XYZ file of C-alpha atoms in Angstrom:
300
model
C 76.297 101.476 218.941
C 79.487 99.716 221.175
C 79.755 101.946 224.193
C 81.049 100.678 227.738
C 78.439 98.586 228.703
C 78.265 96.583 225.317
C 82.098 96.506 225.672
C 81.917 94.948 228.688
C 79.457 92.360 227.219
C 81.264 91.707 224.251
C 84.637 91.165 226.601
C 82.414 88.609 228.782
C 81.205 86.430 225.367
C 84.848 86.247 224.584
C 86.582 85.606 227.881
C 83.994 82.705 228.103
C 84.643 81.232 224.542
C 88.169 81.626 224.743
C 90.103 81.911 228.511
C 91.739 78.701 229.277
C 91.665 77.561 225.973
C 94.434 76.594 223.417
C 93.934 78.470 220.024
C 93.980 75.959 216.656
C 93.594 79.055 214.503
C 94.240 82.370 214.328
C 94.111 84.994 211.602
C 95.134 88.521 212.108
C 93.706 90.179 208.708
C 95.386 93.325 209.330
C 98.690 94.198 207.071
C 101.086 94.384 209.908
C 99.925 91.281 211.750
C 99.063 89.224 208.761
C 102.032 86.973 209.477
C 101.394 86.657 213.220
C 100.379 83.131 214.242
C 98.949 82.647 217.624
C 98.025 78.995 217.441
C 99.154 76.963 220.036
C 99.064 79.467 222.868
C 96.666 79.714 225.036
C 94.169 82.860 225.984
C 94.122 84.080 229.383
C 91.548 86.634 229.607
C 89.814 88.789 227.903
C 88.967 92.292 229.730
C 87.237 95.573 228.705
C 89.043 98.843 229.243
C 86.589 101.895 228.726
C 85.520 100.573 224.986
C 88.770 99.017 224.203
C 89.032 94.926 224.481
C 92.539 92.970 225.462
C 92.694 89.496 224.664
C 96.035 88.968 226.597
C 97.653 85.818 225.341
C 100.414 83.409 226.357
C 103.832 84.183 226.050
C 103.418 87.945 227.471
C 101.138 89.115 224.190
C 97.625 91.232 224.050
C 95.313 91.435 220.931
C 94.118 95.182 221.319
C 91.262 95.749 219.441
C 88.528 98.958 219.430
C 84.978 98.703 217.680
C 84.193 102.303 217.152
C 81.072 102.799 215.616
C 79.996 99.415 214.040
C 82.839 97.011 214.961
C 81.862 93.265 216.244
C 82.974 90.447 217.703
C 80.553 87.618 217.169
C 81.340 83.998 218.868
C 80.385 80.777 216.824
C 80.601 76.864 217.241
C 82.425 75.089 214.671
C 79.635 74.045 212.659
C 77.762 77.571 212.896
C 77.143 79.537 209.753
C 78.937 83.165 210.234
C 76.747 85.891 210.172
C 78.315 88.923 211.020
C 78.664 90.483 207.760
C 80.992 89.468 203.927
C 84.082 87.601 204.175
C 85.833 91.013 203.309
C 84.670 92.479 206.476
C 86.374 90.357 208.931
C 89.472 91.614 210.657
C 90.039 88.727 212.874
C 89.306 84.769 213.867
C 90.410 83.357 216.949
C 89.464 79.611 217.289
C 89.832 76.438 220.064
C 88.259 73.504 219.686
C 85.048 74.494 220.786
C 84.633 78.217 219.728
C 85.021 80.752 217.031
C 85.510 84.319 217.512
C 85.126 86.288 214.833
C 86.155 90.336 214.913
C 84.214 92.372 211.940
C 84.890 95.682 211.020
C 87.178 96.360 213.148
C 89.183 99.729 212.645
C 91.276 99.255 216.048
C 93.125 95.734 215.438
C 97.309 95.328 216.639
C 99.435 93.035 218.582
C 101.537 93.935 221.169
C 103.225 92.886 224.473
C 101.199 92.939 227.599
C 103.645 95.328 229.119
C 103.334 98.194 226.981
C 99.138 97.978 227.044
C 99.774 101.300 228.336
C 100.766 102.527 225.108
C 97.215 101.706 224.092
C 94.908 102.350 227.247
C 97.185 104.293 229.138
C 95.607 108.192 228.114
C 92.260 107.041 229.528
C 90.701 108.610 232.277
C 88.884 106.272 234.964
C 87.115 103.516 233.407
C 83.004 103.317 234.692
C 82.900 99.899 234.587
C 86.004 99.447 236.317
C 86.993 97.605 238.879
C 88.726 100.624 240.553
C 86.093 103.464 238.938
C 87.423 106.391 241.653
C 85.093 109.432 240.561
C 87.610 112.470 241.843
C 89.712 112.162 239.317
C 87.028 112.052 236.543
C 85.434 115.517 238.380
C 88.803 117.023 238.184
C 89.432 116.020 234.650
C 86.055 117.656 233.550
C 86.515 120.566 235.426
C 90.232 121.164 234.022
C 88.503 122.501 230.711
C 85.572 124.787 231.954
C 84.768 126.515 228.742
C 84.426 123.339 226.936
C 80.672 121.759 225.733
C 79.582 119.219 228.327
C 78.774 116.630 225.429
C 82.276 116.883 223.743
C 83.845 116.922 227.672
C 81.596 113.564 228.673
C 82.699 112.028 225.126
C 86.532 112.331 225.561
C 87.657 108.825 226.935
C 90.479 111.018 228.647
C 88.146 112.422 230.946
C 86.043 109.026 231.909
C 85.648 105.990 230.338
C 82.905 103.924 228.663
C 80.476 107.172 227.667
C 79.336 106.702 223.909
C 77.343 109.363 222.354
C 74.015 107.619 223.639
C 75.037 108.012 226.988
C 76.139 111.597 226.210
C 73.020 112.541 224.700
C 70.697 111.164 227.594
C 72.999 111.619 230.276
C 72.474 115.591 229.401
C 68.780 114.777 229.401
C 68.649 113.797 232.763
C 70.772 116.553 234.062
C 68.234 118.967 232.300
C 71.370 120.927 230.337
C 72.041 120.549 226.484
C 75.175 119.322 225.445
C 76.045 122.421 224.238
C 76.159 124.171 228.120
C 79.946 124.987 228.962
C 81.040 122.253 231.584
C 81.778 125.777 234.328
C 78.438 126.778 233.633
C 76.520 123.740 235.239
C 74.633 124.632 238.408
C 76.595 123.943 241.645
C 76.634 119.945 242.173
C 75.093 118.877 239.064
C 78.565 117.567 237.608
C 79.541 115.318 240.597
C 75.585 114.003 240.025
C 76.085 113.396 236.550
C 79.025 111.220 236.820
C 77.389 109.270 239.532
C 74.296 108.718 237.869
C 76.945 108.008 234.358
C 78.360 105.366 236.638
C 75.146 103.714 238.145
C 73.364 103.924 233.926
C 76.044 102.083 232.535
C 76.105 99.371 235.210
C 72.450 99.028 235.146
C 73.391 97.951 231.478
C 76.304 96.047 232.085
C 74.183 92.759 231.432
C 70.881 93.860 229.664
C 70.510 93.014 225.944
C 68.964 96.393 224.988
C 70.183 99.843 226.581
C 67.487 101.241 228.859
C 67.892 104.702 230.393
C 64.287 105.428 231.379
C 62.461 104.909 234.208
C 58.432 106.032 233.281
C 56.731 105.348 230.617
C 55.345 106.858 227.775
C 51.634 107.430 228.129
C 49.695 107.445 224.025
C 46.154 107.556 223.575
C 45.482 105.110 220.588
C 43.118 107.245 218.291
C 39.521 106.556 218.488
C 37.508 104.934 215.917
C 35.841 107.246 213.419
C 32.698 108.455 213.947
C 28.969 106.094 212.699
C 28.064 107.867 209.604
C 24.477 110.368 210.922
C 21.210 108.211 210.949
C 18.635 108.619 209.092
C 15.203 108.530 210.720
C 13.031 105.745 209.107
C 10.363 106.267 206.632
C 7.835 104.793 208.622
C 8.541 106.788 211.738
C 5.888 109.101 212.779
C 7.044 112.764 211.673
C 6.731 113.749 215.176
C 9.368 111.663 216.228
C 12.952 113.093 216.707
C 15.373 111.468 215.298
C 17.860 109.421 217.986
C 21.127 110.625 217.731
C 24.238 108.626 216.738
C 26.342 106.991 219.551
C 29.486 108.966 220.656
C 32.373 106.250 220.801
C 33.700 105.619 224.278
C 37.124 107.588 224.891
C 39.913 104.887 225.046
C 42.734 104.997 228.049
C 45.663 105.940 227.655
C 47.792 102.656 226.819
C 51.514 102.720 228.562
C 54.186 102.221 226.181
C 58.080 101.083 227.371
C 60.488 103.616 226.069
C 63.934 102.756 226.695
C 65.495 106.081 225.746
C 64.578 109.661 226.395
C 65.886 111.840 223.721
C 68.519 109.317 221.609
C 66.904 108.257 218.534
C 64.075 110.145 218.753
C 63.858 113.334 216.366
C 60.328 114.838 216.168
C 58.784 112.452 218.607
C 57.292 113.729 221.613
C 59.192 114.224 225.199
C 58.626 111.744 227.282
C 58.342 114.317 230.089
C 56.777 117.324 227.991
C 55.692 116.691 224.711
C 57.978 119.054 223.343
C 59.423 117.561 220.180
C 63.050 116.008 220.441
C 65.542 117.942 218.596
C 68.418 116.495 216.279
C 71.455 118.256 215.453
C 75.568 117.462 214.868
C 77.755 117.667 217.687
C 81.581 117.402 216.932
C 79.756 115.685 214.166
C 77.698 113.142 216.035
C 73.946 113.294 215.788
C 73.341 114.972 219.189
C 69.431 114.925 220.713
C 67.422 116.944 223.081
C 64.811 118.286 224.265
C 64.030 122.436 224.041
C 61.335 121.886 226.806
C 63.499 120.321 229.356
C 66.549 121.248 228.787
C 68.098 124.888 229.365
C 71.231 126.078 227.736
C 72.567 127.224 223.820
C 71.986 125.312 221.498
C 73.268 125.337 217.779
């Protein structure tokens, strides 16, 4: 699921495939850019704002694009075989001579002038990932709405920047609050913690293939093997003789598994810090996990 951090990655695959480069193709599969031809200009960057992505172009232009829930950009050489879903799926190709960028399922997709990016980017709050990420003004937009739900607060890009609902679900997690806990109702000093420790997950990300928000590890005991079926004591044994009794199988350790997330993903599976089984329910309509055991507050 695109949130900040795979933003940010997907910004950095495309800034390297494309920045400096003069485009030979481009296709813009969107009604009111289908007659927009970029070739011949060249791309100067591409940058991540929250989870939008600006390709800003020559000639004062900026591809604004936003992957929502399954959007993709996927970079290819010429003589690659696509592979980021059917032909009907792609939104967008950008191409040089040496790269192929390819935008799927993309439900955020227009051209405008690098002037007015504000018109797209300009309601967000301060971006995590950001070059100037300032916290205060985050805090203050949280705290304007008191009496609204901590996960629907931490999910509105107004607020901060970059927080998916992964992030939302674990982020509550950590701070030991559902998602459902008014934000005025946290304990004193547990929101400015949250969006420091929001800030310091997501850039702990910013360059890993696969999210990780834990830091122990789940401990399992592997079940043992059953039980040897009980002896029999032989024939020719004297009747006096007792019969030895089976072997009891040796209790196996505990093996350590990695677990990269606490509660997201993980309905009905043990807590990684209680064993209380994870919760599921729909949050503003987003699956929303946690954990009864660990974390205080209502719930649905």
């Amino acid at each position: 699921m695109p949130e900040g951090d795979t933003v940010l990655q997907t910004a950095t695959r495309l800034h390297e495939a494309l920045a400096g480069q003069v485009l030979t193709r481009s296709d813009l599969r969107v009604p009111r850019f289908a007659t927009a031809d970029l070739s011949g200009r060249t791309v100067l960057d591409v940058t991540a704002r929250g989870k939008h992505l600006l390709t800003r172009i020559e000639g004062g232009l900026t591809l604004h694009s936003h992957l929502r829930m399954d959007g993709a950009w996927r970079v290819y050489a010429p003589d690659e075989r696509w592979r980021g879903g059917p032909g009907h799926q792609i939104r967008a190709i950008l191409a040089n001579e040496e790269h192929i960028a390819v935008g799927y399922r993309l439900p955020v997709l227009e051209l405008l002038r690098t002037s007015e990016e504000d018109r797209a980017v300009g309601h967000l709050g301060p971006d995590l990932l950001g070059p100037d990420w300032d916290p205060g003004p985050a805090l203050d937009r949280l705290l304007a709405a008191p009496e609204r739900s901590l996960g629907e607060a931490l999910l509105d890009q107004r607020n901060l920047a970059g927080i998916g609902n992964v992030y939302k679900c674990e982020l509550c997690f950590l701070a030991r609050v559902t998602p459902w806990l008014p934000v005025g109702a946290l304990p004193d000093g547990a929101l400015p913690r949250l969006v420091t420790l929001a800030e310091r997950l997501l850039n702990a990300n910013r360059d890993r293939p696969t999210r990780t928000t834990t830091i122990t590890s789940e401990l399992r005991t592997p079940p043992s093997p059953p039980s040897p079926p009980n002896a029999t004591p032989a024939q020719s044994a004297p009747a006096t003789t007792p019969a030895r009794a089976p072997a009891r199988p040796r209790a196996r350790p505990p093996v350590r598994v990695q677990e990269r997330l606490y509660v997201y993903g993980r309905a009905r599976r043990p807590c990684l810090r209680c064993g209380t089984p994870i919760r599921l329910a729909d949050q503003d309509d987003r699956p929303t996990y946690w954990c009864p055991g660990c974390q205080s507050g209502p719930t649905p």
